[in-house]
Structure formats: C-alpha cells, structure tokens
Short mmCIF file of C-alpha atoms and ligand atoms in Angstrom, two decimals:
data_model
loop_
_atom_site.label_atom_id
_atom_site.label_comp_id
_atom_site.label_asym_id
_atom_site.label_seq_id
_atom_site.Cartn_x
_atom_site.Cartn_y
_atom_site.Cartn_z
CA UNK I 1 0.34 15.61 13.78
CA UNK I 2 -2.45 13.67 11.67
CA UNK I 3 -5.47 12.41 13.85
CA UNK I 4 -8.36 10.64 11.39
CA UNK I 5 -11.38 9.42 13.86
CA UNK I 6 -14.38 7.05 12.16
CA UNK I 7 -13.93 9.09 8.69
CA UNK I 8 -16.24 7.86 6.25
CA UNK I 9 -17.43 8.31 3.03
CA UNK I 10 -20.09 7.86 0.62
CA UNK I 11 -20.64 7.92 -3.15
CA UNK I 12 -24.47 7.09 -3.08
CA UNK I 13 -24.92 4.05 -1.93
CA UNK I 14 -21.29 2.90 -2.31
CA UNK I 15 -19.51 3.23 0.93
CA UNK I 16 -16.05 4.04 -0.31
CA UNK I 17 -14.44 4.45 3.31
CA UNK I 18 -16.11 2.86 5.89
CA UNK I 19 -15.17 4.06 9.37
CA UNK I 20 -11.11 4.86 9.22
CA UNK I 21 -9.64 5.83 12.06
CA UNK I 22 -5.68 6.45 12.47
CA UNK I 23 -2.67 9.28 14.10
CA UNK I 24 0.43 9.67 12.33
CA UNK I 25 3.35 11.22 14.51
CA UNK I 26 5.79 13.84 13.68
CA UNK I 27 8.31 12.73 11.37
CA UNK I 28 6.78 9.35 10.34
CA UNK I 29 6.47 7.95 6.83
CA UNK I 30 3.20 6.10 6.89
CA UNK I 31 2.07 4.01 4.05
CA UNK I 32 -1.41 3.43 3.09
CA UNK I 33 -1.33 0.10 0.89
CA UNK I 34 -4.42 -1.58 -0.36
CA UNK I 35 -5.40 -2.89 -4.41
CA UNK I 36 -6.89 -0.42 -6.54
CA UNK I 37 -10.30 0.81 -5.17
CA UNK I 38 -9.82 0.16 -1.81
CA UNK I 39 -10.48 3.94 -0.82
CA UNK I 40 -6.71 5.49 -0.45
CA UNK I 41 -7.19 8.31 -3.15
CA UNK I 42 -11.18 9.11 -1.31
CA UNK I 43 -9.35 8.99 1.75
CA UNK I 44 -6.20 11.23 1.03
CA UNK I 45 -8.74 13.36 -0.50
CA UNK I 46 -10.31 13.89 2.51
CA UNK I 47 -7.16 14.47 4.41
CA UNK I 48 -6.58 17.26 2.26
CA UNK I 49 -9.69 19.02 2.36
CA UNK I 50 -10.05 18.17 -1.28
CA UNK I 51 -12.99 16.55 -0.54
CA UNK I 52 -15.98 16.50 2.25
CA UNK I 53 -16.33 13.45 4.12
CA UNK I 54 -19.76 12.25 4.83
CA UNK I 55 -18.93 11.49 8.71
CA UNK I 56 -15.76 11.28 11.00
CA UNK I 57 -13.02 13.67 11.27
CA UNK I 58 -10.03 15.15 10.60
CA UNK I 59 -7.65 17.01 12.76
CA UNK I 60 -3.93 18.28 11.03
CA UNK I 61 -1.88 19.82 13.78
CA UNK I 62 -5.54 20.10 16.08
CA UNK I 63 -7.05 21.65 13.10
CA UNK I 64 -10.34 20.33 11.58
CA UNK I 65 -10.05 20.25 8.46
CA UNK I 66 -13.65 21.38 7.30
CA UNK I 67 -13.96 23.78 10.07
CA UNK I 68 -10.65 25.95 9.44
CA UNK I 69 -9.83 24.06 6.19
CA UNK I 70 -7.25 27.44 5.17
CA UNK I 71 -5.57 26.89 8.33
CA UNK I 72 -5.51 22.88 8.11
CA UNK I 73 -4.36 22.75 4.48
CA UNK I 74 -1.08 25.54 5.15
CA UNK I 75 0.11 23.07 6.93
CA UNK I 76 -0.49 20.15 3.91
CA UNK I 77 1.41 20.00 0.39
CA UNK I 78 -0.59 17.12 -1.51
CA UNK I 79 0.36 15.06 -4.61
CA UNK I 80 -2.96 13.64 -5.80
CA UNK I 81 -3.00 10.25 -8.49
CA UNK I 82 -2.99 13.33 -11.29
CA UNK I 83 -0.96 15.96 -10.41
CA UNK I 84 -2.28 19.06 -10.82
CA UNK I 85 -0.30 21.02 -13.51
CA UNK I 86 -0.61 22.82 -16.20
CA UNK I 87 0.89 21.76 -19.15
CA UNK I 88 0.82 24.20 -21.25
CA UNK I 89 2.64 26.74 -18.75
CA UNK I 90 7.08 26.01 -18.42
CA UNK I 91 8.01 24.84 -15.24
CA UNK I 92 9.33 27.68 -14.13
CA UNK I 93 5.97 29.78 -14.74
CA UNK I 94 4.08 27.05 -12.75
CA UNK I 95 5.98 27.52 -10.06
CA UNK I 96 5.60 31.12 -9.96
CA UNK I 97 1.87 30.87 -10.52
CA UNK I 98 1.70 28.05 -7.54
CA UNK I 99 4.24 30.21 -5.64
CA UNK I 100 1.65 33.20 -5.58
CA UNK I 101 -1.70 30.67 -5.58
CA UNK I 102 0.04 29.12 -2.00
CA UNK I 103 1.07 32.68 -0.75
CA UNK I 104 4.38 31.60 0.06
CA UNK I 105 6.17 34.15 2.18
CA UNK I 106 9.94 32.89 1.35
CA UNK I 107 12.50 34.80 -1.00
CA UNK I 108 11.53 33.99 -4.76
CA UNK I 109 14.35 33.33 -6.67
CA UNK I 110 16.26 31.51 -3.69
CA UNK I 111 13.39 29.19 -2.79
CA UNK I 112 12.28 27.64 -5.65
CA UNK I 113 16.25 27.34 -6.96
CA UNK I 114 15.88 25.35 -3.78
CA UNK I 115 13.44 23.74 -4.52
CA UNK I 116 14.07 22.63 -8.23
CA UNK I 117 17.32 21.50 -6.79
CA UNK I 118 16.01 19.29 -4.27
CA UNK I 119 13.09 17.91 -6.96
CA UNK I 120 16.04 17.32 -9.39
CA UNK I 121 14.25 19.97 -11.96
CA UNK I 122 16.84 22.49 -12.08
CA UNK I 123 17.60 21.79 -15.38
CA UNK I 124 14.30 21.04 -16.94
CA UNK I 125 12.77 25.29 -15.87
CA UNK I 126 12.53 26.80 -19.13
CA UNK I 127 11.05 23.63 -20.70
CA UNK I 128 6.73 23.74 -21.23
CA UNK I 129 5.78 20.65 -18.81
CA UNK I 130 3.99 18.81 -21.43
CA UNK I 131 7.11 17.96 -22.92
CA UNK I 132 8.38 16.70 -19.79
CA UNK I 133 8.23 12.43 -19.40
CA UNK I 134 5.89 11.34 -16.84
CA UNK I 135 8.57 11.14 -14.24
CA UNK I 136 9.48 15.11 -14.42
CA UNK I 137 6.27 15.68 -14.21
CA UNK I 138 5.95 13.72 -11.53
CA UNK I 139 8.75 15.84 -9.84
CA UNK I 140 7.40 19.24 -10.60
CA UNK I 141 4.54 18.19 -8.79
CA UNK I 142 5.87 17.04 -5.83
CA UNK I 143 7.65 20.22 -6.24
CA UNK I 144 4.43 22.45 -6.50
CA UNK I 145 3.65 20.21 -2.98
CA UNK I 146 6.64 21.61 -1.59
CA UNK I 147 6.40 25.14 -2.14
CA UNK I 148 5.05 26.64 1.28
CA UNK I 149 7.34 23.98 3.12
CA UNK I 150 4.66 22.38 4.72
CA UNK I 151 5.18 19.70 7.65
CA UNK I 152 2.93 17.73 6.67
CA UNK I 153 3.67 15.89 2.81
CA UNK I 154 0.63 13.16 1.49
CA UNK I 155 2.10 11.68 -2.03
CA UNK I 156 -0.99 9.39 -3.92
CA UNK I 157 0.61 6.94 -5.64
CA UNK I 158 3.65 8.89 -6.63
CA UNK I 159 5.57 6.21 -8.46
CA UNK I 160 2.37 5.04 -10.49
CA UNK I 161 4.17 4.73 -13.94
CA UNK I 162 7.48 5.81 -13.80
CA UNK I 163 10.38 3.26 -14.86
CA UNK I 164 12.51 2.03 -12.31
CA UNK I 165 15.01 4.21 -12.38
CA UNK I 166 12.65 7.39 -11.87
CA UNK I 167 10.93 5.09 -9.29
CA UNK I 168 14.18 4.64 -7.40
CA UNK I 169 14.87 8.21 -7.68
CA UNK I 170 11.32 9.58 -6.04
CA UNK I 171 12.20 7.09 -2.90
CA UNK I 172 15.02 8.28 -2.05
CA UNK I 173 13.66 11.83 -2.40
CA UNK I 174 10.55 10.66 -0.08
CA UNK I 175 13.04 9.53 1.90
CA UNK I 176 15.15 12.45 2.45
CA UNK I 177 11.72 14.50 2.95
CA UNK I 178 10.49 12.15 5.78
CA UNK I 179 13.90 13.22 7.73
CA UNK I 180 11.48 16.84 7.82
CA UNK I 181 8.29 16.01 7.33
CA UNK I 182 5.62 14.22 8.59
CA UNK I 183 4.93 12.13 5.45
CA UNK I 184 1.96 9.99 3.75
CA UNK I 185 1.71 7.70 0.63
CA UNK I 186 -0.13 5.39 -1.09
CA UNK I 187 0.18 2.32 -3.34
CA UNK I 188 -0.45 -0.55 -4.55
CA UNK I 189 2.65 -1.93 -4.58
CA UNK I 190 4.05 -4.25 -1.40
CA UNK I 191 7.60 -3.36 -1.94
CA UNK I 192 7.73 0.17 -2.62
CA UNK I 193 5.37 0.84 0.90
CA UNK I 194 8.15 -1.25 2.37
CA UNK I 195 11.05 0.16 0.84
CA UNK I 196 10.39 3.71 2.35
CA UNK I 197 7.70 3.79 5.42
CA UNK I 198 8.00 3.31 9.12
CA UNK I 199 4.66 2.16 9.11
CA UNK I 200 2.10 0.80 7.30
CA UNK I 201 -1.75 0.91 7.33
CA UNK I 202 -3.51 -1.43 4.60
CA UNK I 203 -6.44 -0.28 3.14
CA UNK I 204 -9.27 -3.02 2.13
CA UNK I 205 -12.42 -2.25 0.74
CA UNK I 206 -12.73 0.87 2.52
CA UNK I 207 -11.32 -0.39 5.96
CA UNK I 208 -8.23 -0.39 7.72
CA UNK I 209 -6.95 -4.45 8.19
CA UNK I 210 -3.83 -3.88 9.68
CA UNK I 211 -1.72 -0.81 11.17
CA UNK I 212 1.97 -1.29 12.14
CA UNK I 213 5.19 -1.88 11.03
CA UNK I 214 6.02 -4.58 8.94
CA UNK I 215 7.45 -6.86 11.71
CA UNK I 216 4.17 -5.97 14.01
CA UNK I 217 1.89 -6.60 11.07
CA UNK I 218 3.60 -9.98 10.53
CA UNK I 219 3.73 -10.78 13.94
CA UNK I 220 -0.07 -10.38 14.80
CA UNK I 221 -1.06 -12.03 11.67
CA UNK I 222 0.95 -15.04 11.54
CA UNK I 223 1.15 -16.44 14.99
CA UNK I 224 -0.18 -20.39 14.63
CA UNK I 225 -1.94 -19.27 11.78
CA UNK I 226 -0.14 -21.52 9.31
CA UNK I 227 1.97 -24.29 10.00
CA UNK I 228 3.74 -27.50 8.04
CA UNK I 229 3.52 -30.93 9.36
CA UNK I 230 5.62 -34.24 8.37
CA UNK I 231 3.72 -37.18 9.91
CA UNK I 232 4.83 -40.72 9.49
CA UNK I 233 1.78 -43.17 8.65
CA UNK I 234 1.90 -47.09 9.09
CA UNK I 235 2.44 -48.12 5.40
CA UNK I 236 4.60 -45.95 3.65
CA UNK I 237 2.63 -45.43 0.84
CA UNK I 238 0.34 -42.81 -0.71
CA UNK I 239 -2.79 -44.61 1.58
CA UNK I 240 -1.07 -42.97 4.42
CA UNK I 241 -1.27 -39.43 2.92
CA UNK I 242 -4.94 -39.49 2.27
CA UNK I 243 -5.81 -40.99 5.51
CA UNK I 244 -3.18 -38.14 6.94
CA UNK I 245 -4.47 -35.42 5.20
CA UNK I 246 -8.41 -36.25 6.24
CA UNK I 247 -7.78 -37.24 10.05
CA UNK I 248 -6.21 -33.93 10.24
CA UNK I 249 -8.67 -31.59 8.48
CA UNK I 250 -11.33 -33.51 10.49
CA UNK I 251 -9.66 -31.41 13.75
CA UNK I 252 -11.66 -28.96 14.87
CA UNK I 253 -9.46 -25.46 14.69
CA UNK I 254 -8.14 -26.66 11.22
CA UNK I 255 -9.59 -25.05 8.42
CA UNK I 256 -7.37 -26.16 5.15
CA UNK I 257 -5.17 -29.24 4.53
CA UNK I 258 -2.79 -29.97 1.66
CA UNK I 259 -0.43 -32.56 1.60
CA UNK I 260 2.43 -31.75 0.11
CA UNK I 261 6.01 -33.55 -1.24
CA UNK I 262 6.93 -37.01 -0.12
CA UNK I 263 9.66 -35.38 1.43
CA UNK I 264 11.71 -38.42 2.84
CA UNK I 265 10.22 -41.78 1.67
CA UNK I 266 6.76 -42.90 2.01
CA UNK I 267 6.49 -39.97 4.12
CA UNK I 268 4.37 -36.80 3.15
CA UNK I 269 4.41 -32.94 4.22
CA UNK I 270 1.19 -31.46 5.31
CA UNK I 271 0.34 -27.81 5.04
CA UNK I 272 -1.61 -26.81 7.51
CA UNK I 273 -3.96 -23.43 8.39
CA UNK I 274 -6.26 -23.11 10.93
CA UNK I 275 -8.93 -20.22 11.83
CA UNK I 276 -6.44 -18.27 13.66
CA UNK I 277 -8.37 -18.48 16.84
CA UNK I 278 -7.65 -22.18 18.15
CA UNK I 279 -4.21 -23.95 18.94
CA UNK I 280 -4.22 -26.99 17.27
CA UNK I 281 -1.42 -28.29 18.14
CA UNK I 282 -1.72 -30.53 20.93
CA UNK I 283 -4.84 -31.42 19.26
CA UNK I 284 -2.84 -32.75 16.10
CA UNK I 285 -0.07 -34.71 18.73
CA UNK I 286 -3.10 -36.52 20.06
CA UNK I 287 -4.66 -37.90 16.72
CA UNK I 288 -1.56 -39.13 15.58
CA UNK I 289 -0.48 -40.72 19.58
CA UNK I 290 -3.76 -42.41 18.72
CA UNK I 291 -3.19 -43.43 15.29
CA UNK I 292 0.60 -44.69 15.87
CA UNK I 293 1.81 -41.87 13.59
CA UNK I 294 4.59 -40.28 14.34
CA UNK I 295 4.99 -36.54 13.76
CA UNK I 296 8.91 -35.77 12.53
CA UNK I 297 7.97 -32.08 12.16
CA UNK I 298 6.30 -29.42 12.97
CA UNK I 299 7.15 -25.96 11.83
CA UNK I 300 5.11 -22.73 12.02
CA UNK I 301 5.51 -20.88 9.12
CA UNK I 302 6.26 -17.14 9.87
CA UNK I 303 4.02 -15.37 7.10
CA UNK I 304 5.78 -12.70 4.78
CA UNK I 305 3.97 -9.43 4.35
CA UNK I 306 3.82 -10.36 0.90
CA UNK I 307 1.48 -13.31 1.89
CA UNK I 308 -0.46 -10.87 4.73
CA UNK I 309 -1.12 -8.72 2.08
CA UNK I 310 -2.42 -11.12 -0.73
CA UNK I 311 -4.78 -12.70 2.11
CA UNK I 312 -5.82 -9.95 2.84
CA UNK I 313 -6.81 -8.12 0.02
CA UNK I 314 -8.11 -11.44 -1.13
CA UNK I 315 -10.71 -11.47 2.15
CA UNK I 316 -9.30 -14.83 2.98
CA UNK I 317 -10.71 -14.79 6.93
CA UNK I 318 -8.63 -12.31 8.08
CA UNK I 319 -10.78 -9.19 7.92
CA UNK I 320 -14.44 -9.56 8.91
CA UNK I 321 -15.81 -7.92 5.80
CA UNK I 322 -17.85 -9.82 3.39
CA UNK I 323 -15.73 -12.39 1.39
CA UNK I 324 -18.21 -12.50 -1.37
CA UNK I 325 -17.73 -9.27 -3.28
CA UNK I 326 -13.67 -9.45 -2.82
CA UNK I 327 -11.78 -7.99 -5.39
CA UNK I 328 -10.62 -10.08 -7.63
CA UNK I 329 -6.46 -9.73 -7.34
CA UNK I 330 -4.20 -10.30 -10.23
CA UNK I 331 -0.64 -10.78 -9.40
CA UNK I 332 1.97 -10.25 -11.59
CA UNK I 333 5.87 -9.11 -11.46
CA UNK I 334 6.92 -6.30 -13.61
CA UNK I 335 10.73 -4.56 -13.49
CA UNK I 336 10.88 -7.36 -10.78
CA UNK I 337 8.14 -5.77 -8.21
CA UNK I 338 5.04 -7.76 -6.83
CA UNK I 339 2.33 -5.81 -8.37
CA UNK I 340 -0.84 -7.02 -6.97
CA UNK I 341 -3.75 -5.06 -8.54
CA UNK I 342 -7.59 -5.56 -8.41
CA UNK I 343 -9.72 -6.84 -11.61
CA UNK I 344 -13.04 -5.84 -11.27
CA UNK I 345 -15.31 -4.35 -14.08
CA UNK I 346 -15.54 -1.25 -11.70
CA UNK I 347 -12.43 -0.32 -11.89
CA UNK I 348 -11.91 -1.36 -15.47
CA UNK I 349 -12.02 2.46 -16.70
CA UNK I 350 -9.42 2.94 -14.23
CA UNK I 351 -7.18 0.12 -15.12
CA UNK I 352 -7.18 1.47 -18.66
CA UNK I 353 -6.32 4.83 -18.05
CA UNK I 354 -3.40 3.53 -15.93
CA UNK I 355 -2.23 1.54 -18.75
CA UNK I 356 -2.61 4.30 -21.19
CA UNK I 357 -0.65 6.38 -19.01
CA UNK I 358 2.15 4.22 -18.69
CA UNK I 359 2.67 3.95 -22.59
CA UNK I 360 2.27 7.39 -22.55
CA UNK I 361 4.92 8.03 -20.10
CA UNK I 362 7.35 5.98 -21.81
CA UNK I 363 6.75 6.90 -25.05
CA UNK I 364 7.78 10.62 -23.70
CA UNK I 365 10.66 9.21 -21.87
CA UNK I 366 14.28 9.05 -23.75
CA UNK I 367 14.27 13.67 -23.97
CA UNK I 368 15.84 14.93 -21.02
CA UNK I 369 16.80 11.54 -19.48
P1 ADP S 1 -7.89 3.65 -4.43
O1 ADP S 1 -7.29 4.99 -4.45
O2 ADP S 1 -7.50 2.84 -3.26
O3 ADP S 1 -7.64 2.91 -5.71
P2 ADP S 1 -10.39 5.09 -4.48
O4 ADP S 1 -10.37 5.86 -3.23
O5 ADP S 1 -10.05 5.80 -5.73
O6 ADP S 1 -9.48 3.80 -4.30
O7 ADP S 1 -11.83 4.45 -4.68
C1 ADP S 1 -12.51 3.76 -3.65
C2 ADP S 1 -13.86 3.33 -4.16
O8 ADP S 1 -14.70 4.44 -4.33
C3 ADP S 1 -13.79 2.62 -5.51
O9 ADP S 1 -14.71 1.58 -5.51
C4 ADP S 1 -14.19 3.71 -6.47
O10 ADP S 1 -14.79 3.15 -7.61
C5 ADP S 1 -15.15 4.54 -5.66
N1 ADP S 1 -15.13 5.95 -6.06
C6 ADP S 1 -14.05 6.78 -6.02
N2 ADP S 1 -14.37 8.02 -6.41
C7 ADP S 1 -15.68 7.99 -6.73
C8 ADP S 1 -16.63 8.97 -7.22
N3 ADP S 1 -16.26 10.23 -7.43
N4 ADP S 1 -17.90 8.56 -7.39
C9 ADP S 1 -18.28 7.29 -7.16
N5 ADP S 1 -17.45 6.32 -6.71
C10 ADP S 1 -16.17 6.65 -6.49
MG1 MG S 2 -6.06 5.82 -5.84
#
C-alpha cells in the first residue's frame, strides 16, 4: 500500500531523514516511534505530499507522490502535530468547508452524521472549535482526515496532550480504523506505539534502527546481548567481587561489568553486556575453570522494548550513527506512561510549545467533558 525507498531530506545542512526506506501492507497499523526530533513529522510530511523530499521516493497505492501528488494524496487523510482547523469556523462549517476543499463525492448530511458519530463529535457541531478542549479538537481533525474515506490514515502524534482518558479514547478509535485502513502514527511514547500497532519502525536521528513487531524487535536486539552472572570466588568476601568483576571485563567480547547484590553470602551478581557480536560465554566458563570459581548462574536477560528503545535512542552501540551528538533523553512517568523525550537546546522551542499546549489544553478541558 505504502512503499518509502532511500527518502531523504534536508534542511540546509541538517540532514533531517537520512536514507528511510520501508512498505506498509494493507490493513496494518505501523508505528513510527523515535524522541522528539528524530525526523517522524519531516517524514510523515513527506508521505503526504506536504512536503518535497530532497531524494528517495514515495509510492501510495504505486503512485509517486510528487509525480501524481492529486492522485497519491486521494488516497491519504493526514493528521499533522497541529491539526489544521480553523478555529474560528463551528465544527459543523469546517466540515462542510473540508467536505467541498476534499471533493468528497458521498451524500452530505448522511456522511459526515457518520462521521461525527464515529469521531465522537456529534454533539459538539454547532459549537465554534476554539472553544472545543484540545482533545475535540483533536477529534474534529481526525475527522476532517476522514472525510473522503481514504485507505490510507497517517495520525502525527495524535495523543500529544490529551489526558488519559481522551488518550484512551483516540486508541481505541485508531483501533477500530486500522480494522479499514491501512494506518500510520507517530510518537514518542513506548506504550501508546505498543498499545495499538502491529508493527513498529523506530525512528533515530533521521534513521530507521529497528522495524518489526515488538517480539521481533526484542528478539534481534537482545540475543546474548546482556546477561547476569553469580560466580563464587575463593574468599567470600568483597576481594572476590573486585577481582570478579575485573577478570571478567578483561574478556574480550565484554564490553561493561557491574557487580551487583551479594545475593547469597559472600557471593556477588555480575551484570554483564557484551558488543553484541561475540559469545562470551564459554569464554567466561573458562576464566573461572581457571580461577577455581564456580559460576552458580548464568541468565540472559531478555531485553524489554522499553530498554531497546532507551538504548537506542540513547546511541548506546546499537545503531552505527555517531554516539557523540545523541540526544540527550529525559525519562520521566506522567499519568503512569514512560515518556522518554529528547533535551537538546534545538528542540527547546519545541519542548516549550508542547508544554504550553498542554496547559492550554487542560485549562480548556472541564466544558463539554
Ligand atoms: P520529530 O517529528 O520526530 O520530533 P521532526 O521531523 O520534526 O522530528 O524534526 C527532525 C529534525 O529536523 C529536527 O532536528 C528538527 O529540528 C529539524 N527540522 C524539522 N523541520 C525543520 C525545518 N522546517 N527547518 C529546519 N529544520 C527542521
Ligand atoms: Mg514530530
């Protein structure tokens, strides 16, 4: 349905998507999630036809999008970071004005009663949408996406300050539209990609670092990537956990060490990551055959996509691109969601306006909710 091939763009000298490539099948819901800045919005955009991309391509339904971009966007309804409404107009005349703008061939009055319906905006028609909280707004815009009923539905950030309830709401709503349509999304946020997508494609500094589901991603990722180790040493005493800790890190294969709880007495935990290329294993069971330690455990730790995703996005060795101008992450919960988002002076302007927008949403919200 979707086919992106080496799409890049540029702003300047900034390479904001470097060299995405991707399909998304008929009926999927596909989640792009990366931190703030990684390039979703710049590459939805180009998706969409709202912008030009500076190489690559894209094909909707065998359509390229620059060279029939009429054809290739009928077949798109797009819900960019700020939906495009106006505010001043009621619902119900944006709808009508969108209605016309989109040339949508079905019976008026019947399909956007539909419509509203299905958006949950019924209710809400008559009102001017600036008086609407940020998650009707929200709605009406994935309404205005709607309109022409088009297969393919590509949603940027759609929950991006709404409370949880509203957030819960527009899920099960994406849901019930990837049963149809071929869908796309974006965020930020780990557990809203994973509550609703088949698959997921993050998004790191401009790059795609892993496409799959959440199992595959997990499962190519982790393998002996990570492991824990309880090793008994001679003495019984903390002496045995440096000496531990050092003979193992000097393995070759093993990149990080950390000893961890005395976890039965005299006797230490080791946590244990290697470069993801060598099995270190048998390489750990002959230093301690050598030594006279004896290893009581040893466990590979399965890594969450939580963890894939911090490592990630924090250039930890697992992409090839250039650890040195990562993006700083901060990680905090909020209404009990792992919000990872980047902290970089770049993106400072951005971070404000997302914070201004969230007071401002729910400073609007206790009207029609
Ligand atoms: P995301 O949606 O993942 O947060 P964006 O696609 O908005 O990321 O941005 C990707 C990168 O491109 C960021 O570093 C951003 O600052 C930069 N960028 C986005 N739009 C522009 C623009 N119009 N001009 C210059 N740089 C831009
Ligand atoms: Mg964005």
């Amino acid at each position: 349905m979707i086919e992106v091939k080496n799409l890049t763009k540029k702003y300047g000298d900034k390479l904001a998507v470097n060299d995405i490539s991707f399909k998304v099948e008929k009926g999927e819901i596909l989640g792009f999630l990366g931190p703030n800045g990684a390039g979703k919005s710049t590459t939805m955009n180009m998706l969409t036809g709202y912008i030009s991309s500076t190489s690559g391509q894209v094909l909707i339904d065998g359509v390229d999008i620059l060279e029939d971009p009429k054809k290739a966007k009928s077949n798109i309804g797009y819900l960019p970071e700020i939906p495009p409404l106006y505010i001043d107009m009621t619902v119900d005349a944006y709808l009508n004005f969108m209605f016309d703008l989109k040339k949508c061939k079905q019976p008026r009055k019947k399909h956007l009663e539909d419509i509203c319906e299905l958006c949950k905006i019924s209710h809400v028609r008559k009102r001017l949408i600036k008086n609407l909280s940020k998650g009707y707004r929200q709605r009406v815009g994935l309404a205005q996406a709607l309109l022409n009923k088009p297969p393919v539905i590509i949603l940027d950030e759609p929950t991006v300050g709404l409370d949880p309830n509203q957030i819960i709401e527009i899920r099960t709503l994406i849901k019930q539209l990837g049963k149809r349509h071929t869908v796309i999304l974006s965020s930020h946020i780990l557990p809203e990609i994973q509550a609703v997508c088949d698959r997921i494609i993050i998004i790191n500094k401009g790059q795609v670092a892993a496409d799959g589901t959440a199992d595959e991603i997990a499962k190519n990722i982790s393998n002996e990537h990570k492991m824990t180790l309880r090793i008994e040493g001679p003495t019984h005493t903390k002496d045995d956990k440096t000496k531990i800790a050092d003979a193992l890190r000097s393995i070759d294969g093993i990149t990080y060490v950390r000893a961890d709880m005395e976890r039965e007495k005299g006797i230490y935990d080791y946590d244990v990551e290697t470069d993801g290329k060598t099995d270190v294993r048998r390489a750990i069971n002959k230093l301690c055959a050598e030594k006279g330690w004896n290893i009581l455990m040893l466990q590979l730790s399965d890594m969450t996509l939580e963890d894939i995703f911090l490592k990630i996005t924090m250039s930890e060795g697992i992409t090839a691109s250039d650890s040195s101008n990562a993006p700083k992450l901060e990680v905090k919960v909020k209404d009990g969601e792992l919000i990872a988002s980047e902290k970089t002076d770049d993106n400072k302007e951005k971070a404000d306006a997302e914070t201004a927008e969230e007071t401002d949403g729910s400073e609007n919200n206790g009207g029609e909710e």
